[in-house]
Structure formats: C-alpha cells, structure tokens
Amino acid sequence: MKQLNSEQKYIDKILKIGMKLPEDVKNVESKVLISLLRKRLRMTQTVLAKKLGISQAYMAKIESGKITPSLSILAKIFEIMKCSFSIILIPEIMPDELLKKQALKAAKQNLKYIAGTMSLEDQLPKEQNMQDLLIEEQNRLLKSNTSKIWEINND
Amino acid sequence: MKQLNSEQKYIDKILKIGMKLPEDVKNVESKVLISLLRKRLRMTQTVLAKKLGISQAYMAKIESGKITPSLSILAKIFEIMKCSFSIILIPEIMPDELLKKQALKAAKQNLKYIAGTMSLEDQLPKEQNMQDLLIEEQNRLLKSNTSKIWEINND
C-alpha cells in the first residue's frame, strides 16, 4: 500500500474511532437519543415541542419513529437540549482491507475475461500459475490506484 | 442529585464519549465524510451514484452540500462503502450541571414572583437572606424532580 495523504489519514482516524465505540453505543437510533436525553433533562415533550415551534403530537411521532426528522431538525432538537452531534462512521472493515478485497474481485474478473478471449489452441495456465497471476493482477490494480476495481459486475 | 437509573446512566455514557471526541472529529459534516470516504476507497462519484440508483449530478450536489440527504439516504450511501454510522451527542455541559443551572434560573423567577406579590408593608428579605432562599429554592426544585424548571420565561 502507498503512503497515505493527510485526508486519507483523517478519514481512517474517524473510522478507527467508530470501530472502537462500545457495542451498546453503536447504531443507536436518533429517536432513542432524543427521548433518553429529554427525560434525563426532565423536559416534557410539550416543552421541547414548544421550544421547537412544533406540536406535542408531532414531537411524539418523532420519538416513536413514525416521523424521521431531517438532519437540520435533529440539530435543532439537540441544540435545545444543549448538544451538538457528530456522525461517527463504523466500518465493517478498514479501507486498506476493503481495497485489497475489491482488487481481488476485480482481478478475478479480469483473468476470467482474458481466459475467455483465449482461442482453443492456447493452453490455459495451470492452477498454481493462475493463483500467481491473480495475486499479480490484484497487486497491479492496488498499485495503479485505479477506481476501476469498483466497476465490475455482480458486485 | 439522586441516584441515576440505567437509562440515565446510558445517556450520560454516550454524552461522555461525545465530550471526549478529538476536536477535529467533532461536528464533521456528512458531505465531508461521504467525499473523504469515497476518495479513500477510490470510488468515483459516478460509480457511487450508480450503486445508489441516482445520477452523478445528484451525487455531486450531495457532496457539495447543495442537497442535504435524509438519514435513510445517508445510511444507504455509507452502506455501499461498507459502513454504518452512529450519532454521537456532544454536550455543552453534562446533564447534572445543566439541571443545576436551569433550576437556578427557575428559582430566581419563582423568588421574583414571590417578591412581586408581597404587599408594600411586608419587608423584603435582606440580600444575604435572598441568596440563601435562592439556593434553597434551587435545591427544592432539583430534589422534587420537576419538569417545571423548563417552563420559565425568557429562557
């Protein structure tokens, strides 16, 4: 892998924070956060709704999940409760691993294509050679920094 | 302050995580996260848009901030890039401190109201006594677990 630039290091830093979040804090729904924080601060739905300039019925729908508020409404709700918020990404796997995985998929497809275009009199490479070619193609794709790894079928 | 129940402890845990986030990770806009992660994974706007079933032009508008995606669209965008996300609250001050502050505001208003209803022949309490009364009223409001602390004017 190449040396990461500052933007790449920054997003990796965010992803690492997300990976390390306690399990019971990951993927908490916004409606739960609103309800828990509101009760923690002893605010009634009526008071919170009034400060927002909406009806208590609408506030109840937000907390029950019947209405999903936009990010800007969400920001206003939390602002009343003296909070801002941050979106923390939680990656299944870190970017370098994902890139390797995706490059391998693309490499397989490229080799299949090459095999498909070979005429019958050409001999197909043996199993072991195919494996070497695959790794070679994967590394070539990773080094070439190409976005083509995502442009494959059946992804 | 009273002993916290499990819901109160849980939201405080989330708030503490938010408070401890590195400064450069707090309040990052979603458009920035999308753009940085997409580039990190070497995806073009076109490929990401195609996987989402939207046009590249629309994707460009999301990344430039001209369009703010809903939370469900955001979830889909990050899912394609193999991430989920969590909303982490970042409190200005922790709940117990906020409750104390708000109870003091409400106590001030309650005492002003009492002073206002006193007839002229009644003697107003002295400065020191007023301060004691204020703290007493603040503690009463905190102990009584009332939501009335938020129902004051000029908040």
mmCIF file of C-alpha atoms in Angstrom:
data_model
loop_
_atom_site.group_PDB
_atom_site.id
_atom_site.type_symbol
_atom_site.label_atom_id
_atom_site.label_comp_id
_atom_site.label_asym_id
_atom_site.label_seq_id
_atom_site.Cartn_x
_atom_site.Cartn_y
_atom_site.Cartn_z
ATOM 1 C CA MET A 1 0.000 0.000 0.000
ATOM 2 C CA LYS A 2 1.059 3.539 -0.691
ATOM 3 C CA GLN A 3 1.755 6.145 1.950
ATOM 4 C CA LEU A 4 -1.499 7.812 3.000
ATOM 5 C CA ASN A 5 -2.030 11.528 2.489
ATOM 6 C CA SER A 6 -3.493 13.726 5.234
ATOM 7 C CA GLU A 7 -7.111 13.361 4.042
ATOM 8 C CA GLN A 8 -6.779 9.598 3.966
ATOM 9 C CA LYS A 9 -5.207 9.547 7.424
ATOM 10 C CA TYR A 10 -8.019 11.764 8.722
ATOM 11 C CA ILE A 11 -10.852 9.532 7.479
ATOM 12 C CA ASP A 12 -9.020 6.454 8.798
ATOM 13 C CA LYS A 13 -8.797 8.171 12.197
ATOM 14 C CA ILE A 14 -12.583 8.696 12.181
ATOM 15 C CA LEU A 15 -13.170 5.071 11.138
ATOM 16 C CA LYS A 16 -10.919 3.799 13.911
ATOM 17 C CA ILE A 17 -12.887 5.793 16.495
ATOM 18 C CA GLY A 18 -16.095 4.266 15.129
ATOM 19 C CA MET A 19 -14.675 0.739 15.295
ATOM 20 C CA LYS A 20 -13.702 1.247 18.925
ATOM 21 C CA LEU A 21 -17.100 2.569 20.085
ATOM 22 C CA PRO A 22 -18.677 0.421 22.802
ATOM 23 C CA GLU A 23 -21.135 -2.046 21.254
ATOM 24 C CA ASP A 24 -24.149 -0.613 23.102
ATOM 25 C CA VAL A 25 -23.399 2.861 21.713
ATOM 26 C CA LYS A 26 -23.111 1.765 18.076
ATOM 27 C CA ASN A 27 -26.078 2.417 15.776
ATOM 28 C CA VAL A 28 -28.377 3.950 18.409
ATOM 29 C CA GLU A 29 -31.425 5.407 16.691
ATOM 30 C CA SER A 30 -31.872 9.173 16.843
ATOM 31 C CA LYS A 31 -35.395 8.808 18.269
ATOM 32 C CA VAL A 32 -33.925 6.907 21.224
ATOM 33 C CA LEU A 33 -31.305 9.594 21.792
ATOM 34 C CA ILE A 34 -33.944 12.333 21.761
ATOM 35 C CA SER A 35 -36.209 10.504 24.186
ATOM 36 C CA LEU A 36 -33.459 9.500 26.621
ATOM 37 C CA LEU A 37 -31.823 12.931 26.665
ATOM 38 C CA ARG A 38 -35.165 14.709 27.041
ATOM 39 C CA LYS A 39 -36.121 12.543 30.027
ATOM 40 C CA ARG A 40 -32.642 12.907 31.502
ATOM 41 C CA LEU A 41 -33.101 16.688 31.423
ATOM 42 C CA ARG A 42 -36.640 16.371 32.812
ATOM 43 C CA MET A 43 -38.124 18.062 29.786
ATOM 44 C CA THR A 44 -41.667 17.161 28.782
ATOM 45 C CA GLN A 45 -42.479 16.524 25.119
ATOM 46 C CA THR A 46 -44.720 19.580 25.339
ATOM 47 C CA VAL A 47 -41.920 21.895 26.467
ATOM 48 C CA LEU A 48 -39.460 20.542 23.899
ATOM 49 C CA ALA A 49 -42.074 20.834 21.144
ATOM 50 C CA LYS A 50 -42.933 24.400 22.179
ATOM 51 C CA LYS A 51 -39.284 25.477 22.078
ATOM 52 C CA LEU A 52 -39.056 23.934 18.595
ATOM 53 C CA GLY A 53 -42.252 25.585 17.436
ATOM 54 C CA ILE A 54 -43.978 22.286 16.658
ATOM 55 C CA SER A 55 -46.921 20.471 18.247
ATOM 56 C CA GLN A 56 -46.565 17.892 21.017
ATOM 57 C CA ALA A 57 -48.249 15.367 18.698
ATOM 58 C CA TYR A 58 -45.521 15.905 16.084
ATOM 59 C CA MET A 59 -42.816 15.550 18.744
ATOM 60 C CA ALA A 60 -44.425 12.273 19.872
ATOM 61 C CA LYS A 61 -44.305 10.996 16.283
ATOM 62 C CA ILE A 62 -40.596 11.812 16.063
ATOM 63 C CA GLU A 63 -39.859 9.957 19.306
ATOM 64 C CA SER A 64 -41.959 6.952 18.313
ATOM 65 C CA GLY A 65 -40.197 6.760 14.948
ATOM 66 C CA LYS A 66 -43.318 7.460 12.892
ATOM 67 C CA ILE A 67 -41.548 10.533 11.522
ATOM 68 C CA THR A 68 -37.802 10.548 10.817
ATOM 69 C CA PRO A 69 -36.530 14.093 11.282
ATOM 70 C CA SER A 70 -34.075 15.610 8.832
ATOM 71 C CA LEU A 71 -30.526 16.309 9.969
ATOM 72 C CA SER A 72 -31.315 20.012 10.351
ATOM 73 C CA ILE A 73 -34.377 19.364 12.545
ATOM 74 C CA LEU A 74 -32.312 16.902 14.538
ATOM 75 C CA ALA A 75 -29.667 19.575 15.057
ATOM 76 C CA LYS A 76 -32.333 21.988 16.350
ATOM 77 C CA ILE A 77 -33.799 19.411 18.737
ATOM 78 C CA PHE A 78 -30.395 18.659 20.249
ATOM 79 C CA GLU A 79 -29.446 22.347 20.338
ATOM 80 C CA ILE A 80 -32.403 22.994 22.656
ATOM 81 C CA MET A 81 -31.008 20.278 24.885
ATOM 82 C CA LYS A 82 -27.554 21.952 24.722
ATOM 83 C CA CYS A 83 -25.929 19.367 22.494
ATOM 84 C CA SER A 84 -24.423 19.277 19.050
ATOM 85 C CA PHE A 85 -23.803 15.949 17.363
ATOM 86 C CA SER A 86 -21.290 14.169 15.250
ATOM 87 C CA ILE A 87 -21.793 11.348 12.773
ATOM 88 C CA ILE A 88 -19.269 8.637 13.507
ATOM 89 C CA LEU A 89 -18.746 6.025 10.799
ATOM 90 C CA ILE A 90 -18.475 2.399 11.837
ATOM 91 C CA PRO A 91 -16.676 0.403 9.139
ATOM 92 C CA GLU A 92 -17.187 -3.324 8.572
ATOM 93 C CA ILE A 93 -13.520 -3.452 7.606
ATOM 94 C CA MET A 94 -10.859 -0.758 7.346
ATOM 95 C CA PRO A 95 -10.263 0.869 3.920
ATOM 96 C CA ASP A 96 -6.956 -0.852 3.101
ATOM 97 C CA GLU A 97 -8.523 -4.270 3.697
ATOM 98 C CA LEU A 98 -11.620 -3.334 1.691
ATOM 99 C CA LEU A 99 -9.440 -2.146 -1.198
ATOM 100 C CA LYS A 100 -7.495 -5.434 -1.177
ATOM 101 C CA LYS A 101 -10.737 -7.417 -1.189
ATOM 102 C CA GLN A 102 -12.219 -5.381 -4.000
ATOM 103 C CA ALA A 103 -8.994 -5.528 -6.047
ATOM 104 C CA LEU A 104 -9.055 -9.319 -5.745
ATOM 105 C CA LYS A 105 -12.631 -9.414 -7.057
ATOM 106 C CA ALA A 106 -11.637 -7.208 -9.991
ATOM 107 C CA ALA A 107 -8.531 -9.288 -10.631
ATOM 108 C CA LYS A 108 -10.635 -12.457 -10.817
ATOM 109 C CA GLN A 109 -12.940 -10.862 -13.312
ATOM 110 C CA ASN A 110 -10.060 -9.557 -15.426
ATOM 111 C CA LEU A 111 -8.464 -13.018 -15.552
ATOM 112 C CA LYS A 112 -11.760 -14.655 -16.440
ATOM 113 C CA TYR A 113 -12.086 -12.205 -19.280
ATOM 114 C CA ILE A 114 -8.603 -12.973 -20.518
ATOM 115 C CA ALA A 115 -9.250 -16.738 -20.287
ATOM 116 C CA GLY A 116 -12.490 -16.252 -22.195
ATOM 117 C CA THR A 117 -10.808 -14.483 -25.075
ATOM 118 C CA MET A 118 -8.077 -17.108 -25.477
ATOM 119 C CA SER A 119 -8.508 -19.288 -28.536
ATOM 120 C CA LEU A 120 -8.858 -23.032 -28.041
ATOM 121 C CA GLU A 121 -5.340 -23.820 -29.237
ATOM 122 C CA ASP A 122 -3.882 -21.583 -26.476
ATOM 123 C CA GLN A 123 -3.180 -23.531 -23.348
ATOM 124 C CA LEU A 124 -4.810 -22.258 -20.148
ATOM 125 C CA PRO A 125 -2.341 -21.631 -17.345
ATOM 126 C CA LYS A 126 -2.176 -24.334 -14.695
ATOM 127 C CA GLU A 127 -3.942 -23.923 -11.328
ATOM 128 C CA GLN A 128 -0.820 -22.733 -9.483
ATOM 129 C CA ASN A 129 0.065 -20.298 -12.248
ATOM 130 C CA MET A 130 -3.489 -18.949 -12.211
ATOM 131 C CA GLN A 131 -3.168 -18.231 -8.493
ATOM 132 C CA ASP A 132 0.104 -16.377 -9.094
ATOM 133 C CA LEU A 133 -1.437 -14.417 -11.954
ATOM 134 C CA LEU A 134 -4.377 -13.497 -9.738
ATOM 135 C CA ILE A 135 -2.186 -12.108 -6.957
ATOM 136 C CA GLU A 136 -0.076 -10.321 -9.557
ATOM 137 C CA GLU A 137 -3.150 -8.714 -11.100
ATOM 138 C CA GLN A 138 -4.506 -7.775 -7.663
ATOM 139 C CA ASN A 139 -1.232 -6.055 -6.771
ATOM 140 C CA ARG A 140 -1.136 -4.297 -10.124
ATOM 141 C CA LEU A 141 -4.637 -2.918 -9.528
ATOM 142 C CA LEU A 142 -3.766 -1.817 -5.997
ATOM 143 C CA LYS A 143 -0.556 -0.075 -7.089
ATOM 144 C CA SER A 144 -2.109 1.612 -10.099
ATOM 145 C CA ASN A 145 -4.517 3.447 -7.769
ATOM 146 C CA THR A 146 -7.342 2.738 -10.185
ATOM 147 C CA SER A 147 -11.027 3.308 -9.492
ATOM 148 C CA LYS A 148 -11.754 0.505 -11.983
ATOM 149 C CA ILE A 149 -11.821 -2.023 -9.140
ATOM 150 C CA TRP A 150 -15.382 -0.842 -8.396
ATOM 151 C CA GLU A 151 -16.569 -1.085 -11.983
ATOM 152 C CA ILE A 152 -17.122 -4.819 -12.047
ATOM 153 C CA ASN A 153 -20.262 -6.894 -12.472
ATOM 154 C CA ASN A 154 -22.099 -8.838 -9.786
ATOM 155 C CA ASP A 155 -20.580 -6.697 -7.091
ATOM 156 C CA MET B 1 -28.559 14.727 42.987
ATOM 157 C CA LYS B 2 -30.469 11.468 43.049
ATOM 158 C CA GLN B 3 -29.022 8.113 42.082
ATOM 159 C CA LEU B 4 -29.231 7.662 38.294
ATOM 160 C CA ASN B 5 -31.306 4.852 36.793
ATOM 161 C CA SER B 6 -29.949 2.685 33.971
ATOM 162 C CA GLU B 7 -31.413 4.847 31.166
ATOM 163 C CA GLN B 8 -29.885 7.960 32.700
ATOM 164 C CA LYS B 9 -26.530 6.265 33.107
ATOM 165 C CA TYR B 10 -26.668 5.095 29.490
ATOM 166 C CA ILE B 11 -27.309 8.540 28.015
ATOM 167 C CA ASP B 12 -24.590 10.014 30.259
ATOM 168 C CA LYS B 13 -22.202 7.369 28.904
ATOM 169 C CA ILE B 14 -22.984 8.460 25.339
ATOM 170 C CA LEU B 15 -22.542 12.124 26.260
ATOM 171 C CA LYS B 16 -19.186 11.423 27.896
ATOM 172 C CA ILE B 17 -17.963 9.692 24.723
ATOM 173 C CA GLY B 18 -19.049 12.739 22.723
ATOM 174 C CA MET B 19 -17.259 15.118 25.080
ATOM 175 C CA LYS B 20 -14.039 13.129 24.725
ATOM 176 C CA LEU B 21 -14.052 13.007 20.901
ATOM 177 C CA PRO B 22 -10.957 14.633 19.369
ATOM 178 C CA GLU B 23 -11.710 18.235 18.414
ATOM 179 C CA ASP B 24 -11.101 17.659 14.681
ATOM 180 C CA VAL B 25 -13.643 14.818 14.660
ATOM 181 C CA LYS B 26 -16.438 16.804 16.342
ATOM 182 C CA ASN B 27 -19.209 18.165 14.141
ATOM 183 C CA VAL B 28 -17.803 16.956 10.802
ATOM 184 C CA GLU B 29 -20.414 17.486 8.096
ATOM 185 C CA SER B 30 -21.871 14.399 6.432
ATOM 186 C CA LYS B 31 -20.948 15.701 2.955
ATOM 187 C CA VAL B 32 -17.306 15.782 4.033
ATOM 188 C CA LEU B 33 -17.485 12.235 5.366
ATOM 189 C CA ILE B 34 -19.014 10.978 2.126
ATOM 190 C CA SER B 35 -16.435 12.692 -0.037
ATOM 191 C CA LEU B 36 -13.409 11.664 2.047
ATOM 192 C CA LEU B 37 -14.507 8.038 2.394
ATOM 193 C CA ARG B 38 -15.392 7.767 -1.292
ATOM 194 C CA LYS B 39 -11.972 9.057 -2.325
ATOM 195 C CA ARG B 40 -10.266 6.857 0.267
ATOM 196 C CA LEU B 41 -11.935 3.844 -1.343
ATOM 197 C CA ARG B 42 -11.087 5.119 -4.845
ATOM 198 C CA MET B 43 -14.718 5.234 -5.837
ATOM 199 C CA THR B 44 -15.795 7.772 -8.426
ATOM 200 C CA GLN B 45 -18.953 9.815 -7.893
ATOM 201 C CA THR B 46 -20.321 8.040 -10.944
ATOM 202 C CA VAL B 47 -19.845 4.548 -9.507
ATOM 203 C CA LEU B 48 -21.245 5.531 -6.107
ATOM 204 C CA ALA B 49 -24.237 7.219 -7.746
ATOM 205 C CA LYS B 50 -24.858 4.178 -9.957
ATOM 206 C CA LYS B 51 -24.852 1.812 -6.994
ATOM 207 C CA LEU B 52 -27.336 4.137 -5.264
ATOM 208 C CA GLY B 53 -29.523 4.392 -8.335
ATOM 209 C CA ILE B 54 -29.151 8.177 -8.612
ATOM 210 C CA SER B 55 -27.417 10.417 -11.145
ATOM 211 C CA GLN B 56 -23.824 11.604 -10.809
ATOM 212 C CA ALA B 57 -25.147 15.174 -10.827
ATOM 213 C CA TYR B 58 -27.320 14.444 -7.798
ATOM 214 C CA MET B 59 -24.381 12.812 -6.026
ATOM 215 C CA ALA B 60 -22.276 15.908 -6.741
ATOM 216 C CA LYS B 61 -24.968 18.087 -5.176
ATOM 217 C CA ILE B 62 -24.934 15.947 -2.022
ATOM 218 C CA GLU B 63 -21.159 16.223 -1.730
ATOM 219 C CA SER B 64 -21.156 19.964 -2.359
ATOM 220 C CA GLY B 65 -23.853 20.470 0.274
ATOM 221 C CA LYS B 66 -26.454 21.796 -2.166
ATOM 222 C CA ILE B 67 -28.659 18.872 -1.144
ATOM 223 C CA THR B 68 -28.742 17.555 2.423
ATOM 224 C CA PRO B 69 -29.572 13.854 2.277
ATOM 225 C CA SER B 70 -32.037 12.313 4.737
ATOM 226 C CA LEU B 71 -30.748 9.926 7.373
ATOM 227 C CA SER B 72 -32.027 6.949 5.367
ATOM 228 C CA ILE B 73 -30.244 8.055 2.166
ATOM 229 C CA LEU B 74 -27.137 8.693 4.227
ATOM 230 C CA ALA B 75 -27.367 5.160 5.617
ATOM 231 C CA LYS B 76 -27.580 3.774 2.061
ATOM 232 C CA ILE B 77 -24.591 5.818 0.878
ATOM 233 C CA PHE B 78 -22.416 4.601 3.732
ATOM 234 C CA GLU B 79 -23.688 1.038 3.385
ATOM 235 C CA ILE B 80 -22.304 0.939 -0.160
ATOM 236 C CA MET B 81 -18.976 1.986 1.303
ATOM 237 C CA LYS B 82 -19.310 -0.797 3.926
ATOM 238 C CA CYS B 83 -20.011 1.459 6.877
ATOM 239 C CA SER B 84 -22.861 2.023 9.268
ATOM 240 C CA PHE B 85 -22.937 5.147 11.394
ATOM 241 C CA SER B 86 -23.753 6.325 14.851
ATOM 242 C CA ILE B 87 -24.908 9.731 16.024
ATOM 243 C CA ILE B 88 -22.773 10.798 18.949
ATOM 244 C CA LEU B 89 -24.065 13.686 21.035
ATOM 245 C CA ILE B 90 -21.620 16.355 22.125
ATOM 246 C CA PRO B 91 -22.957 18.202 25.179
ATOM 247 C CA GLU B 92 -22.013 21.782 26.053
ATOM 248 C CA ILE B 93 -22.292 20.705 29.687
ATOM 249 C CA MET B 94 -23.235 17.405 31.296
ATOM 250 C CA PRO B 95 -26.902 16.870 32.328
ATOM 251 C CA ASP B 96 -26.435 17.263 36.095
ATOM 252 C CA GLU B 97 -24.730 20.626 35.592
ATOM 253 C CA LEU B 98 -27.379 21.726 33.088
ATOM 254 C CA LEU B 99 -30.145 20.756 35.528
ATOM 255 C CA LYS B 100 -28.488 22.788 38.307
ATOM 256 C CA LYS B 101 -28.172 25.800 36.021
ATOM 257 C CA GLN B 102 -31.762 25.544 34.854
ATOM 258 C CA ALA B 103 -33.066 25.028 38.415
ATOM 259 C CA LEU B 104 -31.249 28.206 39.463
ATOM 260 C CA LYS B 105 -32.930 30.156 36.647
ATOM 261 C CA ALA B 106 -36.321 28.809 37.688
ATOM 262 C CA ALA B 107 -35.585 29.540 41.365
ATOM 263 C CA LYS B 108 -34.759 33.166 40.508
ATOM 264 C CA GLN B 109 -38.021 33.538 38.658
ATOM 265 C CA ASN B 110 -40.023 31.952 41.470
ATOM 266 C CA LEU B 111 -38.475 34.303 44.049
ATOM 267 C CA LYS B 112 -39.075 37.324 41.833
ATOM 268 C CA TYR B 113 -42.695 36.283 41.599
ATOM 269 C CA ILE B 114 -42.986 35.951 45.389
ATOM 270 C CA ALA B 115 -41.298 39.356 45.911
ATOM 271 C CA GLY B 116 -43.682 40.885 43.382
ATOM 272 C CA THR B 117 -46.751 39.624 45.208
ATOM 273 C CA MET B 118 -45.597 40.935 48.569
ATOM 274 C CA SER B 119 -47.508 43.980 49.759
ATOM 275 C CA LEU B 120 -45.579 47.194 50.461
ATOM 276 C CA GLU B 121 -45.824 46.857 54.246
ATOM 277 C CA ASP B 122 -44.076 43.468 54.076
ATOM 278 C CA GLN B 123 -40.360 43.799 54.452
ATOM 279 C CA LEU B 124 -38.253 42.331 51.653
ATOM 280 C CA PRO B 125 -35.637 39.852 52.833
ATOM 281 C CA LYS B 126 -32.092 41.210 53.039
ATOM 282 C CA GLU B 127 -29.511 40.473 50.326
ATOM 283 C CA GLN B 128 -27.878 37.588 52.226
ATOM 284 C CA ASN B 129 -31.225 36.062 53.063
ATOM 285 C CA MET B 130 -32.291 36.316 49.409
ATOM 286 C CA GLN B 131 -29.190 34.353 48.386
ATOM 287 C CA ASP B 132 -30.000 31.654 50.925
ATOM 288 C CA LEU B 133 -33.606 31.494 49.752
ATOM 289 C CA LEU B 134 -32.433 31.183 46.152
ATOM 290 C CA ILE B 135 -30.172 28.211 46.897
ATOM 291 C CA GLU B 136 -32.922 26.667 49.000
ATOM 292 C CA GLU B 137 -35.433 27.019 46.170
ATOM 293 C CA GLN B 138 -32.916 25.667 43.621
ATOM 294 C CA ASN B 139 -32.341 22.575 45.784
ATOM 295 C CA ARG B 140 -36.052 22.132 46.288
ATOM 296 C CA LEU B 141 -36.606 22.165 42.528
ATOM 297 C CA LEU B 142 -33.750 19.723 41.926
ATOM 298 C CA LYS B 143 -34.954 17.295 44.594
ATOM 299 C CA SER B 144 -38.584 17.453 43.530
ATOM 300 C CA ASN B 145 -37.619 16.089 40.108
ATOM 301 C CA THR B 146 -39.919 18.627 38.496
ATOM 302 C CA SER B 147 -40.077 19.388 34.796
ATOM 303 C CA LYS B 148 -41.282 22.891 35.741
ATOM 304 C CA ILE B 149 -37.696 24.173 35.655
ATOM 305 C CA TRP B 150 -38.045 24.362 31.853
ATOM 306 C CA GLU B 151 -41.349 26.186 31.913
ATOM 307 C CA ILE B 152 -39.965 29.638 32.624
ATOM 308 C CA ASN B 153 -39.972 32.829 30.577
ATOM 309 C CA ASN B 154 -37.005 34.374 28.800
ATOM 310 C CA ASP B 155 -35.187 31.080 28.649
#
